[in-house]
CSV table of C-alpha atoms and ligand atoms in Angstrom, one decimal:
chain,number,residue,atom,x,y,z
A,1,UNK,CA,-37.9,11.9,207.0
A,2,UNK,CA,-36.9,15.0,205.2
A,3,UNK,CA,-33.8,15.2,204.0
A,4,UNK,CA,-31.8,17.3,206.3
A,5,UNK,CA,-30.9,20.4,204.6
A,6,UNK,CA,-34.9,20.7,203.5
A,7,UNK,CA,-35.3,20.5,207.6
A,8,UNK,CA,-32.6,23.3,208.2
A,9,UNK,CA,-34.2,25.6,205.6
A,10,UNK,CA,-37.6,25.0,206.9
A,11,UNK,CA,-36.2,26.2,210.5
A,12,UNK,CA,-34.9,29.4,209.0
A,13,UNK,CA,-37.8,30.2,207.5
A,14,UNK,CA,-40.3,29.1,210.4
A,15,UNK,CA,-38.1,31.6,212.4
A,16,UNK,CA,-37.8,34.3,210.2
A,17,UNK,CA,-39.5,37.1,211.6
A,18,UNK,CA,-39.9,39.1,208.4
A,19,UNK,CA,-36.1,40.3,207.8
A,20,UNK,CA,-34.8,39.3,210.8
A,21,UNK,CA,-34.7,35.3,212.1
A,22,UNK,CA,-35.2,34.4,216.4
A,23,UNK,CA,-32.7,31.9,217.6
A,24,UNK,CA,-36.1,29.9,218.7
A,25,UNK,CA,-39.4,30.6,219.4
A,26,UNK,CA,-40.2,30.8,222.6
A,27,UNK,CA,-36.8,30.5,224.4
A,28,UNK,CA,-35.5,33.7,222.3
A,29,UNK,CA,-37.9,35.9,220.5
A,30,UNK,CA,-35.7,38.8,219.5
A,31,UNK,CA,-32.7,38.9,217.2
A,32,UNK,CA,-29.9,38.5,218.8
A,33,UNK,CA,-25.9,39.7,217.2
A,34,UNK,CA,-24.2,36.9,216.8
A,35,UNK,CA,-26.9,34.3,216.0
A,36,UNK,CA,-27.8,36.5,213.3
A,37,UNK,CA,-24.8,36.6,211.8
A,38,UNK,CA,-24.8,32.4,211.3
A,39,UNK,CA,-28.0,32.6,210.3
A,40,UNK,CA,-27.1,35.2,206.9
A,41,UNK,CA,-24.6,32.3,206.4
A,42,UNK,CA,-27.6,29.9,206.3
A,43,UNK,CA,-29.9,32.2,204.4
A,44,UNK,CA,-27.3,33.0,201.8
A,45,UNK,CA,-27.3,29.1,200.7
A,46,UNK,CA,-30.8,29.4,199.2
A,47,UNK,CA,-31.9,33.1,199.3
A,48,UNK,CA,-28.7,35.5,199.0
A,49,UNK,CA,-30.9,38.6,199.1
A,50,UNK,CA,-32.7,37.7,202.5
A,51,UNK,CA,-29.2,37.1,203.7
A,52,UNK,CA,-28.2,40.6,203.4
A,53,UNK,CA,-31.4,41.5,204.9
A,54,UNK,CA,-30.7,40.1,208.0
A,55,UNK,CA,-27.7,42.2,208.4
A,56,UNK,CA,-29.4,45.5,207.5
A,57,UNK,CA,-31.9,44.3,210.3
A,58,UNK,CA,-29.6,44.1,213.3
A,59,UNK,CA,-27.9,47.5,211.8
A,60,UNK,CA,-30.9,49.0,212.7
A,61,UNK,CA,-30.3,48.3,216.6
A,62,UNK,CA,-26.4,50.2,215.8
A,63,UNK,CA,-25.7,53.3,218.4
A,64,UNK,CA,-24.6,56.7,217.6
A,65,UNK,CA,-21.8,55.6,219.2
A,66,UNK,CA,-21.2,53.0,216.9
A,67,UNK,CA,-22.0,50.1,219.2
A,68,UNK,CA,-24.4,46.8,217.8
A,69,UNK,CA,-26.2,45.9,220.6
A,70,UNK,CA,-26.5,42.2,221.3
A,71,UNK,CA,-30.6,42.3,221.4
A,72,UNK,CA,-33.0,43.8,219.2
A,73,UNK,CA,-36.1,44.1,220.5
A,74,UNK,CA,-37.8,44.8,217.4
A,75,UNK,CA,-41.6,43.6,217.8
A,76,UNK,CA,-42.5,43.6,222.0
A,77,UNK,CA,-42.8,40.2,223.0
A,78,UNK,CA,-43.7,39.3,226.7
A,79,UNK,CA,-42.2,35.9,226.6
A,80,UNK,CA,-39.1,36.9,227.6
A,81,UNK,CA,-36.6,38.3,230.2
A,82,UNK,CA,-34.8,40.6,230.7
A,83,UNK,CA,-37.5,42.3,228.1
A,84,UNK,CA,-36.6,46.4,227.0
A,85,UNK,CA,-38.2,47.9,229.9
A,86,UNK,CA,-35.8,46.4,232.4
A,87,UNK,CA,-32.6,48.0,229.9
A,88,UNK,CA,-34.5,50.9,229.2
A,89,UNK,CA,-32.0,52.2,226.4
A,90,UNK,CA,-33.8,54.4,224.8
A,91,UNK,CA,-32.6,53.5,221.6
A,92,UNK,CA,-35.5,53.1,218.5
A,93,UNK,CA,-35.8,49.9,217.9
A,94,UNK,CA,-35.5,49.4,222.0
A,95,UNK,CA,-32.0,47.0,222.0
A,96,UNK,CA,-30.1,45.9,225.1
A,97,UNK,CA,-27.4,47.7,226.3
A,98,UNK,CA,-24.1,45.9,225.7
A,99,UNK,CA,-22.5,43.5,223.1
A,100,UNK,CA,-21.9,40.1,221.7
A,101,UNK,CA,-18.9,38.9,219.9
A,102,UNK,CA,-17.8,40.6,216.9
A,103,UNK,CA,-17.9,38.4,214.1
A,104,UNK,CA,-20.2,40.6,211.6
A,105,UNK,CA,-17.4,41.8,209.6
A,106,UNK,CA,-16.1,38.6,208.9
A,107,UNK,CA,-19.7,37.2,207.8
A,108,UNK,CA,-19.8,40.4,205.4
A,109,UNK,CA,-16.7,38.6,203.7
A,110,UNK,CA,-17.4,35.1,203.5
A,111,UNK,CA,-20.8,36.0,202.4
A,112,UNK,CA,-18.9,38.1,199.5
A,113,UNK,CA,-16.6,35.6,199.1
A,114,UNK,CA,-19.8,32.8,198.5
A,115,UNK,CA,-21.6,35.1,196.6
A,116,UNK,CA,-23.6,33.9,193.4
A,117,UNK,CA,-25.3,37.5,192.7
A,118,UNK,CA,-21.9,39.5,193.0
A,119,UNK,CA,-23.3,43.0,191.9
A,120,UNK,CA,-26.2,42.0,195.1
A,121,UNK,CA,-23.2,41.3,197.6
A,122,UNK,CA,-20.8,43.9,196.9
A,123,UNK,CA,-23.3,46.9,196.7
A,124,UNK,CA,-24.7,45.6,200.3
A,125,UNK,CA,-21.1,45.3,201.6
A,126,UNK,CA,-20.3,48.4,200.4
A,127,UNK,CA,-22.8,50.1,202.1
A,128,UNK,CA,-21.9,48.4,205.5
A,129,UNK,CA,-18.5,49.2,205.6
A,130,UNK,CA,-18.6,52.4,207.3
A,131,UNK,CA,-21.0,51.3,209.6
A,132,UNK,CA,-18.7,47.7,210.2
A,133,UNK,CA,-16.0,50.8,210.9
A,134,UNK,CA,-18.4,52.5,213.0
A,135,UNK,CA,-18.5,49.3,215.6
A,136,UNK,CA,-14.7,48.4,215.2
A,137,UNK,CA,-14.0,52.1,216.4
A,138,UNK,CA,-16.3,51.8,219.4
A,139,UNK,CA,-15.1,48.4,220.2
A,140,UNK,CA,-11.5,49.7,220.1
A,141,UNK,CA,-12.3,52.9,221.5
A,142,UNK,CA,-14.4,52.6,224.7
A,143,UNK,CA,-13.7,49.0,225.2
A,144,UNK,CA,-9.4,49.5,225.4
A,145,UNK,CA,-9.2,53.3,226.1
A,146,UNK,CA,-5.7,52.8,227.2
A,147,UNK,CA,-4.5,51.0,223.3
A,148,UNK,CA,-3.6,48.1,225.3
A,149,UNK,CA,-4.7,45.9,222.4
A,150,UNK,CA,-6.8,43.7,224.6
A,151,UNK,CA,-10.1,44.6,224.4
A,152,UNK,CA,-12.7,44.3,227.5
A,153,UNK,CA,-16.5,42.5,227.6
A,154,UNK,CA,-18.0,44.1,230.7
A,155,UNK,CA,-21.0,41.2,230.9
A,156,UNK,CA,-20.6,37.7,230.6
A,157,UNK,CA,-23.6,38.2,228.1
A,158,UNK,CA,-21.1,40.0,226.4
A,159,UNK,CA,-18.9,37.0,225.5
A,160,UNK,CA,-21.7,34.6,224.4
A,161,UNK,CA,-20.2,31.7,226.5
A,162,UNK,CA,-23.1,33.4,229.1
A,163,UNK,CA,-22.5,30.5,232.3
A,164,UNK,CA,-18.9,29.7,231.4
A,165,UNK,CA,-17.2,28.7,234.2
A,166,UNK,CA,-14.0,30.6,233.2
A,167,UNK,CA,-16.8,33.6,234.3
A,168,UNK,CA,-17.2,32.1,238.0
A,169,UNK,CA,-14.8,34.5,240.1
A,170,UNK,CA,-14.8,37.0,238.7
A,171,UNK,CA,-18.5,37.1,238.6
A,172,UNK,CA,-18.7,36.3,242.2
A,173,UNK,CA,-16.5,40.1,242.8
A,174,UNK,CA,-20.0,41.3,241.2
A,175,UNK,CA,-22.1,43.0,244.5
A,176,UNK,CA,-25.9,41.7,243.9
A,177,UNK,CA,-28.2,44.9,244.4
A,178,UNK,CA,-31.4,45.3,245.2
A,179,UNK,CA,-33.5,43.5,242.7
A,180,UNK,CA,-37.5,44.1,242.1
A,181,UNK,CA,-39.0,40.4,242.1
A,182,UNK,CA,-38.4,38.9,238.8
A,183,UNK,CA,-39.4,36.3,237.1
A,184,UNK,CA,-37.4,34.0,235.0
A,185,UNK,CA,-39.1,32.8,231.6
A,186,UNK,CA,-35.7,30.6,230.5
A,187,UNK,CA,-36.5,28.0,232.9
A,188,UNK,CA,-39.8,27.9,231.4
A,189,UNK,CA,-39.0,26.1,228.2
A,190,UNK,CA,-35.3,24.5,229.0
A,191,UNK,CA,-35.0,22.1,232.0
A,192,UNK,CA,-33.2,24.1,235.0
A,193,UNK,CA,-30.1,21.5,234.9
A,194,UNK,CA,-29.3,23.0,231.4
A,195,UNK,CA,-29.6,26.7,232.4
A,196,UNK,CA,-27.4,29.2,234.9
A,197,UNK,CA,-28.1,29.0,238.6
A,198,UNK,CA,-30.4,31.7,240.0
A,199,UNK,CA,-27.2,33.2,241.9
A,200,UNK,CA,-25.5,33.8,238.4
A,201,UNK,CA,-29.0,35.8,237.2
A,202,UNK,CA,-28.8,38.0,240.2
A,203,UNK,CA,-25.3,39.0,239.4
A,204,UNK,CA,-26.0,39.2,235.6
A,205,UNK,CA,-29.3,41.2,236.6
A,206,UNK,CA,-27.0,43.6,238.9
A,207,UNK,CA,-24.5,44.4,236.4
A,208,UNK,CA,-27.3,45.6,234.0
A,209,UNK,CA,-29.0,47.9,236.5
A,210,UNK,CA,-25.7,49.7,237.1
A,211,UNK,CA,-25.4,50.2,233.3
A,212,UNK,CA,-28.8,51.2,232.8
A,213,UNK,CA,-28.2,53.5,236.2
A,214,UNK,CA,-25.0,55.1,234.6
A,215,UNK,CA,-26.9,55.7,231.5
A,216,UNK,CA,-24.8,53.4,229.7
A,217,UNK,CA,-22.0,55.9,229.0
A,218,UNK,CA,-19.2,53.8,228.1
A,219,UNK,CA,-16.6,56.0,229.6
A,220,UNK,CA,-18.1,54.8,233.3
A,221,UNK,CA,-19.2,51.7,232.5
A,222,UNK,CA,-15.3,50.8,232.1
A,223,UNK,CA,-14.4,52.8,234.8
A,224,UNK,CA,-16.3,51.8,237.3
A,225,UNK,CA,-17.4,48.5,236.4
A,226,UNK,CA,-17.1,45.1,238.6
A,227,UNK,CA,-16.7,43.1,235.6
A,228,UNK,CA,-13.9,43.5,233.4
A,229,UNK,CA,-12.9,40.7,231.7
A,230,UNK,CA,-10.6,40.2,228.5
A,231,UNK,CA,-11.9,37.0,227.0
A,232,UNK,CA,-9.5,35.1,225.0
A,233,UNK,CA,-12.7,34.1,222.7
A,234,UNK,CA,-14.3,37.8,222.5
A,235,UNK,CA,-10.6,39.2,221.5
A,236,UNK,CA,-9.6,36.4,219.1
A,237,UNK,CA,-13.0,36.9,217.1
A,238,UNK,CA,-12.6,40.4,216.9
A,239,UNK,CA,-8.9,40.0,215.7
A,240,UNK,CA,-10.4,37.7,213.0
A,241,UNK,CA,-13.0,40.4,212.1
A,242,UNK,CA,-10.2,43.4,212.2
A,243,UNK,CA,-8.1,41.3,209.2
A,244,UNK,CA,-11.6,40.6,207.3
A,245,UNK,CA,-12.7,44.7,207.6
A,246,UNK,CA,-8.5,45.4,206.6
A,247,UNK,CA,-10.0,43.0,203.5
A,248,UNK,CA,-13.1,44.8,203.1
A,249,UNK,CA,-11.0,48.1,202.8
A,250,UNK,CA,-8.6,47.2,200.7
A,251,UNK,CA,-11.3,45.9,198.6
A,252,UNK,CA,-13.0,49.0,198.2
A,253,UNK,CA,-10.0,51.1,198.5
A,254,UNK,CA,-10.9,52.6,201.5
A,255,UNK,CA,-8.2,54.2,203.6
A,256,UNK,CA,-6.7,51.0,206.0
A,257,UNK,CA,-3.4,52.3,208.6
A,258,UNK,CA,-6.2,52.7,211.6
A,259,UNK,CA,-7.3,49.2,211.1
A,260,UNK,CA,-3.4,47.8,210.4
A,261,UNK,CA,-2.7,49.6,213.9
A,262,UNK,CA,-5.7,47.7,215.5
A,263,UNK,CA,-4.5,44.9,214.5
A,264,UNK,CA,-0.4,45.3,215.4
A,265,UNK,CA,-2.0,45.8,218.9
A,266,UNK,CA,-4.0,43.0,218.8
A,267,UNK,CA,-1.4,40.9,218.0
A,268,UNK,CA,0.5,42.7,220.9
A,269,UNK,CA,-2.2,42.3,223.6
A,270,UNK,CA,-2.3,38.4,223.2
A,271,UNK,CA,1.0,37.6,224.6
A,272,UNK,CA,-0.8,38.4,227.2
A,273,UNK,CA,-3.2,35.6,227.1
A,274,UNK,CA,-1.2,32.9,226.1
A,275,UNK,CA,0.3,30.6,228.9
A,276,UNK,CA,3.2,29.1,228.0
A,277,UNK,CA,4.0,26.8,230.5
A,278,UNK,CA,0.0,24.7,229.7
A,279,UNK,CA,0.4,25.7,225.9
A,280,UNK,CA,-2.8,27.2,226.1
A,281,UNK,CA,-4.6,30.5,225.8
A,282,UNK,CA,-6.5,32.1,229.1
A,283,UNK,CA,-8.9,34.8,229.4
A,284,UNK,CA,-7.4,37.7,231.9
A,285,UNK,CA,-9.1,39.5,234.4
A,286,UNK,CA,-8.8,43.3,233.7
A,287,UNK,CA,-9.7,44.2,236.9
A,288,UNK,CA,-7.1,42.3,239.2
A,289,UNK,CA,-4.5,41.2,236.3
A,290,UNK,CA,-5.1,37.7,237.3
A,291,UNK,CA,-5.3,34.9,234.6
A,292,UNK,CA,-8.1,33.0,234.9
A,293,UNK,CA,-7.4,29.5,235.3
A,294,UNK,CA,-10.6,27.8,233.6
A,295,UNK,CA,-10.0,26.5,230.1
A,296,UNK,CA,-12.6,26.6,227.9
A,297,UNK,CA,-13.7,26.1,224.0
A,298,UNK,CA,-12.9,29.9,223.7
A,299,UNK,CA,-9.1,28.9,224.4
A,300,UNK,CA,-8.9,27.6,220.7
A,301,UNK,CA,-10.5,30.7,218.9
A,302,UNK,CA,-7.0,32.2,218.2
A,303,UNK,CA,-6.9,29.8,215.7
A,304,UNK,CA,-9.2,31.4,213.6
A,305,UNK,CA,-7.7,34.8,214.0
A,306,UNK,CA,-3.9,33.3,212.8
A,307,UNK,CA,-2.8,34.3,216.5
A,308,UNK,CA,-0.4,31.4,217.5
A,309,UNK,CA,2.9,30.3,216.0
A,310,UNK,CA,2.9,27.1,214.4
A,311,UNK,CA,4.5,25.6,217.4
A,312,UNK,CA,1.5,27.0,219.6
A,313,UNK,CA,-1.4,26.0,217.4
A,314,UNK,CA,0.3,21.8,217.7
A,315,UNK,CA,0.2,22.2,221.7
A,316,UNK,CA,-3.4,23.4,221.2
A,317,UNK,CA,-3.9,20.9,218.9
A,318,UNK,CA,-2.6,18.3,221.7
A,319,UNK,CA,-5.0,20.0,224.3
A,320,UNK,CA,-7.8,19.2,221.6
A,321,UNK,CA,-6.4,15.4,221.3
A,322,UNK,CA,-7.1,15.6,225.3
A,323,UNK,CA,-10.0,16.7,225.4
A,324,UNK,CA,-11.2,14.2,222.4
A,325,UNK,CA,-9.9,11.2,224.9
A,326,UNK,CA,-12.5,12.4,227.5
A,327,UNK,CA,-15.7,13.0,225.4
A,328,UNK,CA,-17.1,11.2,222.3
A,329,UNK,CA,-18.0,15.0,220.7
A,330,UNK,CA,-15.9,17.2,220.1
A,331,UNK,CA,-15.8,20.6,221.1
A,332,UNK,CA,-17.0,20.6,224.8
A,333,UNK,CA,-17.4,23.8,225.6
A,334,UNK,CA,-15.1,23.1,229.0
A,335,UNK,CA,-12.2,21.3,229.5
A,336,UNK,CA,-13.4,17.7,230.4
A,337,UNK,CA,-11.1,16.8,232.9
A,338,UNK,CA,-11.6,20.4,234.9
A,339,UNK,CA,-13.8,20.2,238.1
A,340,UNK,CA,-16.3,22.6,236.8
A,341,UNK,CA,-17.3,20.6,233.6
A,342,UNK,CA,-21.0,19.9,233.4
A,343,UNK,CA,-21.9,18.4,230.4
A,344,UNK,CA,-25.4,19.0,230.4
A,345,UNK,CA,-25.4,22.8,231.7
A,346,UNK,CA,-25.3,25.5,229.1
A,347,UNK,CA,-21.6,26.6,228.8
A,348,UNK,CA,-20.2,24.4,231.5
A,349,UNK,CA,-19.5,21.4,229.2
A,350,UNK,CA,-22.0,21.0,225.8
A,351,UNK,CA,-21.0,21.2,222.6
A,352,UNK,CA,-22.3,24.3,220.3
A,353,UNK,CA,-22.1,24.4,216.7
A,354,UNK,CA,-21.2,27.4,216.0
A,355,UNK,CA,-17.8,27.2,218.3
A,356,UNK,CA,-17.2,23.9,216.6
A,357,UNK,CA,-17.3,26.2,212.8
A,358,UNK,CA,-15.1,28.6,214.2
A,359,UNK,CA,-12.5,26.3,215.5
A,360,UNK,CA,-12.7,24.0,212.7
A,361,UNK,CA,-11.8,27.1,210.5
A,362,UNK,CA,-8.9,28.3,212.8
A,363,UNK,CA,-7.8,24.1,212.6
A,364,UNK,CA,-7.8,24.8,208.4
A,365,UNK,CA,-6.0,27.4,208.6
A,366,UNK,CA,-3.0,25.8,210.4
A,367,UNK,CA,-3.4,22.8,208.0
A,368,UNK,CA,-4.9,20.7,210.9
A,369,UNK,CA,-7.6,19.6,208.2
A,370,UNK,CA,-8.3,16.1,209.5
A,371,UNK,CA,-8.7,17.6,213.1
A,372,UNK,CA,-11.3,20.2,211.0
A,373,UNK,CA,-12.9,17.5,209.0
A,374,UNK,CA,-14.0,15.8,212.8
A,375,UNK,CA,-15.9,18.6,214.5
A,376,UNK,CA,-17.9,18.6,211.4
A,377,UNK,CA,-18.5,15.2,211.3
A,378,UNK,CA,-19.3,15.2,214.9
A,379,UNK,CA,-21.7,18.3,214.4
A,380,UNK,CA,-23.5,16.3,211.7
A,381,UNK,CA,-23.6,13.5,213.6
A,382,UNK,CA,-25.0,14.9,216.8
A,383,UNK,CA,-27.4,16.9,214.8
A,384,UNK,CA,-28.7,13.7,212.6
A,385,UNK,CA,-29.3,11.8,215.7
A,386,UNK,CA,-31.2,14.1,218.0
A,387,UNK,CA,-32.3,17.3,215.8
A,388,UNK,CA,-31.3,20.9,215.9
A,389,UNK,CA,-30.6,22.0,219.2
A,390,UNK,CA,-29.1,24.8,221.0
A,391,UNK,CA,-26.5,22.5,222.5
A,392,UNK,CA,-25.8,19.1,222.5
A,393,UNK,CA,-24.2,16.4,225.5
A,394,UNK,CA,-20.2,16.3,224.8
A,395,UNK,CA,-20.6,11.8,225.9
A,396,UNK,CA,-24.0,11.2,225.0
A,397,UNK,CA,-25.2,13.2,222.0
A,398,UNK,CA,-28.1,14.2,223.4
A,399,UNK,CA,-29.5,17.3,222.0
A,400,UNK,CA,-30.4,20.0,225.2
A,401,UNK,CA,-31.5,23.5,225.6
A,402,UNK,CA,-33.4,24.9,223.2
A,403,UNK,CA,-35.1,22.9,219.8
A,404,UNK,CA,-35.0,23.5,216.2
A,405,UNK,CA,-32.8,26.2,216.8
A,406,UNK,CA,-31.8,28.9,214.4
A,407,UNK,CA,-28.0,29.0,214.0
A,408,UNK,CA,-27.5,25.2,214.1
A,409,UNK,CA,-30.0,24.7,210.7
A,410,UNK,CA,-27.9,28.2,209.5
A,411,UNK,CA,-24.6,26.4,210.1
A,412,UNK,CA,-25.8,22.7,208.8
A,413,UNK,CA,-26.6,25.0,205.1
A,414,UNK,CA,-23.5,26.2,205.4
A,415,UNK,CA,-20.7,24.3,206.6
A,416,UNK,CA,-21.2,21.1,203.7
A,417,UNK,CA,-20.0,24.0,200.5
A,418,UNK,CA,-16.5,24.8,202.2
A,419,UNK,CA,-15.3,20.8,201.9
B,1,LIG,C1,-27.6,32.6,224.9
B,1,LIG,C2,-26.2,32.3,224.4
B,1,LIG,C3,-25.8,33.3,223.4
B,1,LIG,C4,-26.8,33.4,222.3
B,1,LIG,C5,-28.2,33.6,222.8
B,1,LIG,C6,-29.3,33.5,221.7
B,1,LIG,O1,-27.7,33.7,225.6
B,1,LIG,O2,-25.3,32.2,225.5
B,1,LIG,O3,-24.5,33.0,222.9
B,1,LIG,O4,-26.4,34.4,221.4
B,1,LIG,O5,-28.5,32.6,223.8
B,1,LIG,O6,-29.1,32.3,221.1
């Protein structure tokens, strides 16, 4: 067998579209934000340059608005849905219509940080900034127009966690319209028991029509949306990314108070999140001020932002211990012990690698390294035994959902340098 690493590369490059890398043929044939931010992580292990590539490929898909879109339909491909006629953005490339978490600043820094060819990194970085500004501005702008510091994902597509439970009643507010007959094309290539039910599609499907009906003008989309949603993971990554673009500034001494006060309000908005009485983080519901009781592996992702006191990171750190009790993997993506765990379905209980890098970085960063060092070795482990998958089963290892998948090979590359 091929040594692992050899495997991982190969996967980038098998999916490399020329400058721009699918999460997996077949399942996803577009580039999607936040899976192309991992995979510049993975490309930068072997080939910096077609790291920076990949960024100035999903730039492309940026609004004049400012907003990244979280699909980039950049060569048609009728192998999947929803496809760009049925969001119908206008936008050259055609791109979806809302989007993903907010971690691309923060990539532009570690892949800085990691860089070998230093001239190569900074004169790419530099040339990002404003348009890294360009999306914090929108994201602060239309998504919290009243500077409450929390700021809203109006999809559940938005927050990547697409089927999390912790999306269930609030989701369930969302009226279903009147739909065309459509077909699926996920169920195709991943077993139904590892995808969303077909009454969570009709509501996703909904939501986007009344965007696309409203023209996607942000303004109404807030306004009048049925899903409003501040997710504890969505805010904490884009707190992250606010201190990595205040870095970025600084660096290139670029003017920095608007992104201090982002962050001040941030730091303001997540009081609001945390639970004191569970010692845990939960997402809110902007629409009915309700905190939503799920807990889920988003509920940790403060950590990686330097949200919680050090007294707040050791009671998440106990929920972790928990959760570790229940499941041989660590990080299910919902709390084991809740009634809606699934561990086979999507967000409802597997364990993704990506969310295991994040949290194990937020773990560091509190000095939790031993904590750290364990979702890595569980990510290697799961990923040695069964292959590269989208997702793996949090008891029995097994790898589901989609197969030598982009961001888990990205992630392999790059998780082994940072010890
Ligand atoms: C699914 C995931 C999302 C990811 C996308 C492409 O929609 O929920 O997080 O970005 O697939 O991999």
């Amino acid at each position: 067998m091929k040594a692992i690493r050899q495997q991982a590369a190969d996967i980038l490059r098998a999916n490399d579209r020329g400058g721009f890398t699918i999460p997996a043929a077949g399942l996803y044939p577009y580039q999607w934000l936040w899976d192309s931010c991992f995979c510049a992580l993975g490309w930068a292990t072997f080939d910096e340059k077609r790291a920076w590539e990949e960024l100035s490929w999903l730039f492309k898909g940026q609004w004049p608005d400012g907003m990244l879109a979280h699909i980039i339909f950049h060569h048609p491909d009728p192998s999947y849905f929803p496809g760009p006629e049925v969001w119908a953005t206008h936008h050259d490339p055609p791109t979806s219509g809302i989007t993903q978490p907010p971690v691309v600043a923060t990539i532009v820094r570690q892949l800085l940080e990691r860089a070998c060819d230093r001239t190569l990194a900074q004169d790419h970085a530099r040339q990002l900034y404003p348009k890294l500004l360009a999306f914090h501005r929108w994201l602060h702008g239309a998504r919290d127009p009243e500077h409450t510091g929390l700021v809203a994902v109006l999809h559940p597509w938005e927050t990547g966690m697409d089927n999390s439970p912790a999306w269930d009643t609030t989701l369930e507010q969302v009226p279903i319209v009147q739909l065309p007959p459509y077909q699926r094309k996920d169920t195709s290539h991943v077993a139904e028991t590892q995808r969303p039910r077909p009454k969570d599609y009709d509501r996703y499907l909904s939501l986007v029509v009344g965007y696309r009906e409203r023209g996607y003008e942000p303004e109404a989309l807030y306004r009048e949306t049925s899903f409003k949603v501040a997710d504890v993971g969505f805010c904490a990554l884009l707190q992250r990314a606010d201190e990595d673009l205040l870095a970025l500034a600084q660096m290139f001494g670029e003017p920095s108070a608007e992104i201090e006060g982002w962050l001040d309000r941030g730091r303001k908005g997540f009081r609001k999140l945390w639970d004191d009485h569970s010692g845990i983080y939960r997402s809110l519901n902007l629409s009915t001020g309700e905190s939503i009781p799920v807990i889920t592996s988003a509920s940790f992702l403060p950590l990686f932002a330097g949200l919680p006191s050090a007294e707040e990171a050791q009671r998440l750190v106990e929920h972790l211990g928990h959760w570790g009790d229940e499941v041989r993997y660590l990080v299910p993506s919902t709390d084991p012990a809740d009634p809606h765990f699934e561990p086979e379905r999507y967000w409802r209980g597997p364990v993704w690698v990506q969310v295991n890098w994040l949290i194990a970085q937020g773990l560091k960063r509190y000095g939790y390294a031993a904590l750290a060092g364990r979702l890595r070795e569980d990510i290697f482990e799961l990923v040695e035994g069964s292959g590269f998958h989208e997702y793996y089963h949090p008891v029995t290892g097994e790898g589901l959902g989609g197969r030598a998948f982009s961001w888990t090979a990205a992630l392999l590359l790059a998780w082994p340098g940072e010890g």
